[in-house]
Amino acid sequence: MALRAAAALAFALVATSSHAFVVSISAGTRSLYLQVGAGTMSGSGGRFDSGGVPGNNATINSVSVTVPAASLGAGTVTMTTNSTVAISPYDSFAFCTVPAQVYVGGFYRTPGNASNATLTVTTPSTLVNGAGNTIAFNTISWISSGIGDATTTIPNGSFVGGATQTLLSVTHNTWFESCLQFNYANAQLVPAGTFNGRVSYTLTAP
Amino acid sequence: MTTCTQLSRQALAITLAALLGLGDAQAATSRVDDSGTLVSQSLVPMRWKQLVPGRGTDNSVEASVRIGLHLNLARWLNQPVRLYMALAPAVGEPIYATWRTQGRLMPGALRSGERVLVFDGLANVASLEETLDLTLRTDGRVLTSQQSLQFYFEIETP
């Protein structure tokens, strides 16, 4: 009985295959891209929307400000960046103002109804100078904008310092971008020196 | 007078329907043996049409594949036939297919669940060979796993 059933099945399969050809297709690939400051795109005139391929870029841009001794503790000062990215890597749209702003953008490409990706930023507790003096990282804030944007994508905020904080939930299959202008609160007297600290942005997909 | 006109229209409609029905009943439809057909790739990876989704988002994925088509028309040799290419219904979003040919069959386009006329004339060869350059497209957000698309051919004789 089992043998008959198997034979009948085999016959049915043969009959089907001779009256249809099958093309098997697979889903589109997942991809994730984050650009903070400088980025790399190969080909197609530097435009992602024209078929350019994003690549790795090891550049770590800086944001800095020099506070004259006479202005110490006198209130917020605007920082500037060495990033020269003023146009959106997506479509070359003039989006950011340099050297005032740092470009932050990217995307999460995925098939299916996946959860959103998450953009986070991690900072140490303090910026440190050569003598070991510190400035709290939470004295640095940012204002988010972008030419032509009616509302901010990455919200305005301040670094919490010593922790990872969530900046944005990135909807899958959409491009996001903002231009961040950083400010130092300059609300305290600090010793002379150059204070450094590194901020790491991370885009994480589920 | 109005009633009479309506009745006449109804009668005409019924007559037309009957004629159309008669035509359908007389056309014989058969599946064509395409067992010699070769697909150039066993698995066709669909690629995002736009690698980077943007403001004017396009979430299509597409891919092309070459088909070496081999149709056994011996049964209908020297008969007038209408040959249709069909794509079985797909799971989820429709799959759109377009194709170019070398001229023995007509180029065209269809979506899953449909059939399209690709030849109308005398079947003058027992074995029809044709190359299809097939392009497939669908919504990449919905295509989450491998799918097997079944293409087949139907022939109608008057």
Tab-separated table of N, CA and C in Angstrom, chain B residues 84-139:
chain	number	residue	atom	x	y	z
B	84	TYR	N	-0.124	30.510	-24.946
B	84	TYR	CA	-0.082	31.458	-23.827
B	84	TYR	C	1.024	31.061	-22.857
B	85	MET	N	1.704	32.053	-22.346
B	85	MET	CA	2.640	31.812	-21.251
B	85	MET	C	1.948	32.254	-19.960
B	86	ALA	N	2.076	31.437	-18.938
B	86	ALA	CA	1.387	31.729	-17.678
B	86	ALA	C	2.341	31.573	-16.502
B	87	LEU	N	2.051	32.295	-15.464
B	87	LEU	CA	2.801	32.187	-14.208
B	87	LEU	C	1.800	31.879	-13.104
B	88	ALA	N	2.035	30.771	-12.439
B	88	ALA	CA	1.115	30.355	-11.368
B	88	ALA	C	1.079	31.405	-10.264
B	89	PRO	N	-0.037	31.504	-9.540
B	89	PRO	CA	-0.111	32.475	-8.447
B	89	PRO	C	1.019	32.271	-7.451
B	90	ALA	N	1.550	33.395	-6.953
B	90	ALA	CA	2.669	33.338	-6.005
B	90	ALA	C	2.166	33.595	-4.596
B	91	VAL	N	2.988	33.224	-3.650
B	91	VAL	CA	2.665	33.480	-2.242
B	91	VAL	C	2.917	34.958	-1.955
B	92	GLY	N	1.962	35.603	-1.336
B	92	GLY	CA	2.171	37.007	-0.942
B	92	GLY	C	1.994	37.960	-2.102
B	93	GLU	N	2.934	38.892	-2.206
B	93	GLU	CA	2.853	39.937	-3.231
B	93	GLU	C	2.971	39.337	-4.620
B	94	PRO	N	2.356	39.978	-5.617
B	94	PRO	CA	2.502	39.473	-6.985
B	94	PRO	C	3.940	39.574	-7.478
B	95	ILE	N	4.289	38.646	-8.316
B	95	ILE	CA	5.578	38.666	-9.009
B	95	ILE	C	5.306	39.168	-10.430
B	96	TYR	N	6.089	40.128	-10.859
B	96	TYR	CA	5.941	40.649	-12.213
B	96	TYR	C	7.073	40.098	-13.066
B	97	ALA	N	6.719	39.630	-14.233
B	97	ALA	CA	7.717	39.078	-15.152
B	97	ALA	C	7.609	39.789	-16.495
B	98	THR	N	8.746	40.162	-17.035
B	98	THR	CA	8.804	40.658	-18.401
B	98	THR	C	9.845	39.829	-19.131
B	99	TRP	N	9.723	39.719	-20.428
B	99	TRP	CA	10.694	38.918	-21.158
B	99	TRP	C	10.886	39.438	-22.575
B	100	ARG	N	12.107	39.162	-23.037
B	100	ARG	CA	12.452	39.406	-24.437
B	100	ARG	C	12.690	38.055	-25.081
B	101	THR	N	12.496	37.994	-26.379
B	101	THR	CA	12.652	36.724	-27.078
B	101	THR	C	13.556	36.929	-28.293
B	102	GLN	N	13.769	35.844	-29.009
B	102	GLN	CA	14.536	35.943	-30.256
B	102	GLN	C	13.609	36.028	-31.466
B	103	GLY	N	12.327	36.109	-31.229
B	103	GLY	CA	11.398	36.367	-32.326
B	103	GLY	C	10.419	35.257	-32.634
B	104	ARG	N	10.677	34.075	-32.127
B	104	ARG	CA	9.717	33.000	-32.411
B	104	ARG	C	8.455	33.185	-31.572
B	105	LEU	N	8.650	33.652	-30.370
B	105	LEU	CA	7.519	34.005	-29.510
B	105	LEU	C	7.518	35.512	-29.290
B	106	MET	N	6.380	36.023	-28.884
B	106	MET	CA	6.285	37.463	-28.667
B	106	MET	C	6.853	37.832	-27.285
B	107	PRO	N	7.541	38.964	-27.205
B	107	PRO	CA	7.934	39.453	-25.881
B	107	PRO	C	6.687	39.914	-25.139
B	108	GLY	N	6.807	40.078	-23.853
B	108	GLY	CA	5.612	40.502	-23.119
B	108	GLY	C	5.862	40.677	-21.640
B	109	ALA	N	4.782	40.766	-20.918
B	109	ALA	CA	4.840	40.966	-19.467
B	109	ALA	C	3.597	40.365	-18.851
B	110	LEU	N	3.746	39.874	-17.648
B	110	LEU	CA	2.582	39.378	-16.916
B	110	LEU	C	2.874	39.436	-15.426
B	111	ARG	N	1.859	39.220	-14.653
B	111	ARG	CA	2.041	39.100	-13.205
B	111	ARG	C	1.560	37.729	-12.783
B	112	SER	N	2.003	37.274	-11.644
B	112	SER	CA	1.649	35.933	-11.188
B	112	SER	C	0.142	35.769	-11.149
B	113	GLY	N	-0.312	34.606	-11.608
B	113	GLY	CA	-1.733	34.328	-11.673
B	113	GLY	C	-2.346	34.674	-13.021
B	114	GLU	N	-1.530	35.210	-13.923
B	114	GLU	CA	-2.056	35.612	-15.233
B	114	GLU	C	-1.408	34.780	-16.339
B	115	ARG	N	-2.006	34.899	-17.539
B	115	ARG	CA	-1.379	34.324	-18.724
B	115	ARG	C	-1.441	35.354	-19.847
B	116	VAL	N	-0.497	35.247	-20.759
B	116	VAL	CA	-0.387	36.227	-21.835
B	116	VAL	C	-0.120	35.489	-23.149
B	117	LEU	N	-0.728	35.974	-24.209
B	117	LEU	CA	-0.540	35.375	-25.530
B	117	LEU	C	0.892	35.620	-26.018
B	118	VAL	N	1.560	34.555	-26.415
B	118	VAL	CA	2.929	34.707	-26.932
B	118	VAL	C	3.061	34.210	-28.376
B	119	PHE	N	2.037	33.537	-28.864
B	119	PHE	CA	2.081	33.077	-30.266
B	119	PHE	C	0.649	32.865	-30.748
B	120	ASP	N	0.391	33.301	-31.982
B	120	ASP	CA	-0.929	33.107	-32.574
B	120	ASP	C	-0.698	32.805	-34.051
B	121	GLY	N	-0.864	31.560	-34.418
B	121	GLY	CA	-0.615	31.199	-35.809
B	121	GLY	C	-0.531	29.697	-35.979
B	122	LEU	N	0.081	29.296	-37.072
B	122	LEU	CA	0.187	27.887	-37.394
B	122	LEU	C	1.393	27.275	-36.666
B	123	ALA	N	1.159	26.173	-35.997
B	123	ALA	CA	2.267	25.463	-35.341
B	123	ALA	C	3.029	24.698	-36.417
B	124	ASN	N	4.071	25.300	-36.935
B	124	ASN	CA	4.746	24.687	-38.081
B	124	ASN	C	6.025	23.933	-37.708
B	125	VAL	N	6.289	23.823	-36.411
B	125	VAL	CA	7.400	22.971	-35.969
B	125	VAL	C	6.898	22.078	-34.838
B	126	ALA	N	7.450	20.900	-34.811
B	126	ALA	CA	7.039	19.975	-33.742
B	126	ALA	C	7.698	20.333	-32.419
B	127	SER	N	8.874	20.929	-32.534
B	127	SER	CA	9.600	21.290	-31.320
B	127	SER	C	10.021	22.758	-31.420
B	128	LEU	N	9.391	23.561	-30.632
B	128	LEU	CA	9.693	25.001	-30.693
B	128	LEU	C	10.772	25.341	-29.677
B	129	GLU	N	11.844	25.926	-30.175
B	129	GLU	CA	12.929	26.331	-29.279
B	129	GLU	C	13.074	27.843	-29.325
B	130	GLU	N	13.194	28.412	-28.163
B	130	GLU	CA	13.250	29.871	-28.048
B	130	GLU	C	14.054	30.223	-26.809
B	131	THR	N	14.670	31.393	-26.829
B	131	THR	CA	15.391	31.867	-25.650
B	131	THR	C	14.622	33.042	-25.051
B	132	LEU	N	14.307	32.920	-23.788
B	132	LEU	CA	13.628	34.008	-23.077
B	132	LEU	C	14.621	34.674	-22.133
B	133	ASP	N	14.746	35.971	-22.232
B	133	ASP	CA	15.481	36.728	-21.216
B	133	ASP	C	14.440	37.301	-20.272
B	134	LEU	N	14.344	36.639	-19.160
B	134	LEU	CA	13.246	36.886	-18.233
B	134	LEU	C	13.709	37.805	-17.104
B	135	THR	N	12.942	38.848	-16.852
B	135	THR	CA	13.229	39.731	-15.709
B	135	THR	C	12.073	39.639	-14.725
B	136	LEU	N	12.433	39.426	-13.482
B	136	LEU	CA	11.422	39.242	-12.428
B	136	LEU	C	11.501	40.393	-11.450
B	137	ARG	N	10.361	40.817	-10.972
B	137	ARG	CA	10.331	41.929	-10.026
B	137	ARG	C	9.212	41.715	-9.025
B	138	THR	N	9.484	42.089	-7.790
B	138	THR	CA	8.444	42.046	-6.763
B	138	THR	C	8.825	43.001	-5.639
B	139	ASP	N	7.975	43.082	-4.627
B	139	ASP	CA	8.248	43.938	-3.472
B	139	ASP	C	9.229	43.208	-2.546
